């Protein structure tokens, strides 16, 4: 057994940062799950979406003892993991001080001692396992799975991770025993971005600038922060905002270090080559890359939370986060981009309209009403305002975007829906239930 002293900072609850944007909806959702007896809260999203910050804010509001363990690569050693887990629990409740990993001859014995000790306290306890994505040990995963299976009713587990862990998540969801917080939940909306820039970063920006940054970062908190840091160095903040994208040096440095570094070469090459596509499906990616395993790779990227956004529930269509797509395209030569785009165009030409929407995001299917490509979230938003009877100018004002941007969205909508007018677009949306979620 490792006799080295424990690093106490791994057991410390992170200090609360001043001026944070309060995520009231997410805090309420987590508390509601706790009240309903959920065993697990899973916060799974790419780096920089505020997972740890959300958990830190939430535990302040629940009034329970908290055992916090920030994991690192060394915790793949089961014995070391157990030592730190016991230490975190003892730190939260001194009645658990009798737990001693050195006295446990096996992980199964340790699990029994742990469960029995927590039951004996008869006090509510929250165990936070932060940065769980670093765990690759099958033994550690098996231990946590068994803990979830035999979890005391007074214990709630929180896992914050960059990728979904190999734990019995599907079974927990089927039994309504898990609270899920995903990338789309953690995205800042316009109001949260306004508070973030105005109060957290103390930067005065116009409503249009905030809307632009929220759209281009897709509410990615770190993207907004990196933009804010860069804005502080600019004389013309509004001009900077109008040009902000994935080629900003702060964004490039972050994504390269936190997302792309360490990826297998096959994955990185696949992402680079498919970054020329606005939307991705397995057949289209296979045609562009010359591979035959695009579906498996897309699902792998989705599980790993590598800034890949699913556009449907059937794993048919995806897209990359806009800033990551910008960065990936920058790594390609102009000649290579043109070559890949030509392959994509050839694939589209070879498809019948129905086949092009094998599994598109909303309202798509097979037959005459199938979409050529799935609509983006912004295009869905524009389409819903068209259905409400708003003019282009009114849509621009409502969404804080330029009139030319509205026209571009409408042209994209017409092309993807295979229509030529507002009336046709609304009729097709009604037939297919495309705007059902907006009601």
Short mmCIF file of N, CA and C in Angstrom, two decimals, residues 71-134:
data_model
loop_
_atom_site.label_atom_id
_atom_site.label_comp_id
_atom_site.label_asym_id
_atom_site.label_seq_id
_atom_site.Cartn_x
_atom_site.Cartn_y
_atom_site.Cartn_z
N UNK A 71 -9.99 14.24 -8.96
CA UNK A 71 -9.21 13.10 -9.42
C UNK A 71 -8.10 13.53 -10.38
N UNK A 72 -7.05 12.71 -10.44
CA UNK A 72 -6.00 12.89 -11.43
C UNK A 72 -5.54 11.52 -11.92
N UNK A 73 -4.57 11.50 -12.82
CA UNK A 73 -4.15 10.25 -13.44
C UNK A 73 -3.69 9.20 -12.42
N UNK A 74 -3.10 9.64 -11.33
CA UNK A 74 -2.58 8.69 -10.35
C UNK A 74 -3.69 7.90 -9.67
N UNK A 75 -4.91 8.40 -9.74
CA UNK A 75 -6.02 7.71 -9.08
C UNK A 75 -6.50 6.50 -9.87
N UNK A 76 -5.85 6.18 -10.98
CA UNK A 76 -6.14 4.93 -11.67
C UNK A 76 -5.58 3.73 -10.91
N UNK A 77 -4.72 3.98 -9.96
CA UNK A 77 -4.27 2.93 -9.03
C UNK A 77 -5.40 2.71 -8.02
N UNK A 78 -6.05 1.56 -8.03
CA UNK A 78 -7.22 1.35 -7.16
C UNK A 78 -6.93 1.61 -5.68
N UNK A 79 -5.78 1.20 -5.20
CA UNK A 79 -5.46 1.40 -3.79
C UNK A 79 -5.32 2.89 -3.47
N UNK A 80 -4.68 3.62 -4.37
CA UNK A 80 -4.53 5.06 -4.16
C UNK A 80 -5.90 5.75 -4.23
N UNK A 81 -6.71 5.35 -5.20
CA UNK A 81 -8.06 5.91 -5.30
C UNK A 81 -8.83 5.70 -4.00
N UNK A 82 -8.73 4.50 -3.45
CA UNK A 82 -9.46 4.18 -2.22
C UNK A 82 -8.96 5.01 -1.05
N UNK A 83 -7.65 5.21 -0.96
CA UNK A 83 -7.11 6.04 0.12
C UNK A 83 -7.69 7.45 0.07
N UNK A 84 -7.70 8.03 -1.13
CA UNK A 84 -8.22 9.39 -1.27
C UNK A 84 -9.73 9.44 -1.05
N UNK A 85 -10.44 8.41 -1.49
CA UNK A 85 -11.89 8.38 -1.28
C UNK A 85 -12.20 8.33 0.21
N UNK A 86 -11.53 7.46 0.94
CA UNK A 86 -11.74 7.38 2.38
C UNK A 86 -11.40 8.72 3.04
N UNK A 87 -10.31 9.32 2.62
CA UNK A 87 -9.89 10.59 3.23
C UNK A 87 -10.93 11.68 2.98
N UNK A 88 -11.50 11.71 1.77
CA UNK A 88 -12.52 12.71 1.46
C UNK A 88 -13.76 12.52 2.32
N UNK A 89 -14.17 11.27 2.50
CA UNK A 89 -15.35 10.98 3.31
C UNK A 89 -15.10 11.31 4.79
N UNK A 90 -13.94 10.98 5.28
CA UNK A 90 -13.61 11.29 6.68
C UNK A 90 -13.56 12.78 6.91
N UNK A 91 -13.09 13.51 5.93
CA UNK A 91 -13.02 14.97 6.04
C UNK A 91 -14.42 15.57 6.12
N UNK A 92 -15.40 14.93 5.44
CA UNK A 92 -16.77 15.44 5.44
C UNK A 92 -17.51 15.08 6.72
N UNK A 93 -17.21 13.91 7.31
CA UNK A 93 -17.91 13.45 8.51
C UNK A 93 -16.90 12.68 9.35
N UNK A 94 -16.52 13.25 10.48
CA UNK A 94 -15.46 12.61 11.29
C UNK A 94 -15.90 11.29 11.88
N UNK A 95 -17.20 10.97 11.82
CA UNK A 95 -17.65 9.65 12.29
C UNK A 95 -17.22 8.54 11.34
N UNK A 96 -16.76 8.94 10.15
CA UNK A 96 -16.25 7.96 9.20
C UNK A 96 -14.75 7.77 9.36
N UNK A 97 -14.20 8.32 10.41
CA UNK A 97 -12.76 8.25 10.64
C UNK A 97 -12.22 6.86 10.83
N UNK A 98 -13.08 5.90 11.16
CA UNK A 98 -12.61 4.54 11.38
C UNK A 98 -12.31 3.82 10.07
N UNK A 99 -12.76 4.40 8.94
CA UNK A 99 -12.47 3.77 7.66
C UNK A 99 -10.96 3.77 7.42
N UNK A 100 -10.44 2.63 7.03
CA UNK A 100 -9.00 2.49 6.81
C UNK A 100 -8.78 1.57 5.62
N UNK A 101 -8.32 2.16 4.52
CA UNK A 101 -8.14 1.37 3.31
C UNK A 101 -7.08 0.29 3.49
N UNK A 102 -6.14 0.50 4.40
CA UNK A 102 -5.07 -0.49 4.58
C UNK A 102 -5.59 -1.77 5.23
N UNK A 103 -6.75 -1.68 5.88
CA UNK A 103 -7.30 -2.87 6.54
C UNK A 103 -8.20 -3.68 5.61
N UNK A 104 -8.45 -3.15 4.41
CA UNK A 104 -9.33 -3.84 3.47
C UNK A 104 -8.51 -4.73 2.56
N UNK A 105 -8.66 -6.04 2.63
CA UNK A 105 -7.87 -6.93 1.79
C UNK A 105 -8.25 -6.89 0.32
N UNK A 106 -9.43 -6.36 -0.01
CA UNK A 106 -9.87 -6.29 -1.40
C UNK A 106 -10.82 -5.12 -1.57
N UNK A 107 -11.06 -4.73 -2.84
CA UNK A 107 -11.98 -3.63 -3.10
C UNK A 107 -13.40 -3.99 -2.69
N UNK A 108 -13.80 -5.24 -2.85
CA UNK A 108 -15.16 -5.64 -2.45
C UNK A 108 -15.33 -5.52 -0.95
N UNK A 109 -14.30 -5.89 -0.20
CA UNK A 109 -14.36 -5.73 1.26
C UNK A 109 -14.41 -4.26 1.64
N UNK A 110 -13.62 -3.45 0.94
CA UNK A 110 -13.61 -2.01 1.19
C UNK A 110 -14.98 -1.39 0.92
N UNK A 111 -15.64 -1.87 -0.15
CA UNK A 111 -16.96 -1.34 -0.49
C UNK A 111 -17.97 -1.64 0.61
N UNK A 112 -17.95 -2.85 1.14
CA UNK A 112 -18.87 -3.22 2.22
C UNK A 112 -18.64 -2.33 3.43
N UNK A 113 -17.37 -2.15 3.81
CA UNK A 113 -17.06 -1.31 4.96
C UNK A 113 -17.51 0.13 4.73
N UNK A 114 -17.31 0.62 3.51
CA UNK A 114 -17.69 1.99 3.18
C UNK A 114 -19.20 2.18 3.26
N UNK A 115 -19.95 1.29 2.62
CA UNK A 115 -21.41 1.40 2.61
C UNK A 115 -21.96 1.31 4.04
N UNK A 116 -21.49 0.35 4.80
CA UNK A 116 -21.99 0.17 6.17
C UNK A 116 -21.69 1.39 7.03
N UNK A 117 -20.51 1.98 6.86
CA UNK A 117 -20.13 3.14 7.67
C UNK A 117 -21.02 4.34 7.34
N UNK A 118 -21.34 4.53 6.06
CA UNK A 118 -22.19 5.66 5.67
C UNK A 118 -23.61 5.46 6.18
N UNK A 119 -24.11 4.23 6.08
CA UNK A 119 -25.44 3.93 6.61
C UNK A 119 -25.51 4.22 8.10
N UNK A 120 -24.46 3.87 8.82
CA UNK A 120 -24.45 4.03 10.28
C UNK A 120 -24.52 5.49 10.72
N UNK A 121 -24.00 6.41 9.89
CA UNK A 121 -24.05 7.83 10.28
C UNK A 121 -25.47 8.36 10.25
N UNK A 122 -26.29 7.81 9.34
CA UNK A 122 -27.69 8.23 9.20
C UNK A 122 -27.82 9.73 8.93
N UNK A 123 -26.80 10.30 8.29
CA UNK A 123 -26.82 11.72 7.94
C UNK A 123 -26.63 11.87 6.43
N UNK A 124 -27.36 12.81 5.82
CA UNK A 124 -27.22 13.02 4.38
C UNK A 124 -25.79 13.43 4.02
N UNK A 125 -25.28 12.86 2.94
CA UNK A 125 -23.90 13.11 2.53
C UNK A 125 -23.83 13.17 1.00
N UNK A 126 -23.06 14.09 0.49
CA UNK A 126 -22.83 14.21 -0.95
C UNK A 126 -21.37 13.92 -1.23
N UNK A 127 -21.12 13.00 -2.15
CA UNK A 127 -19.77 12.67 -2.59
C UNK A 127 -19.57 13.22 -4.00
N UNK A 128 -18.60 14.11 -4.17
CA UNK A 128 -18.30 14.70 -5.47
C UNK A 128 -17.00 14.10 -6.00
N UNK A 129 -17.08 13.53 -7.20
CA UNK A 129 -15.90 13.02 -7.91
C UNK A 129 -15.69 13.92 -9.12
N UNK A 130 -14.77 14.86 -8.99
CA UNK A 130 -14.53 15.84 -10.04
C UNK A 130 -13.43 15.35 -10.98
N UNK A 131 -13.52 15.73 -12.25
CA UNK A 131 -12.56 15.32 -13.29
C UNK A 131 -12.52 13.79 -13.44
N UNK A 132 -13.68 13.17 -13.42
CA UNK A 132 -13.73 11.70 -13.49
C UNK A 132 -13.22 11.17 -14.83
N UNK A 133 -13.14 12.02 -15.85
CA UNK A 133 -12.69 11.57 -17.16
C UNK A 133 -11.25 11.07 -17.16
N UNK A 134 -10.47 11.38 -16.14
CA UNK A 134 -9.09 10.90 -16.10
C UNK A 134 -9.01 9.43 -15.73
#
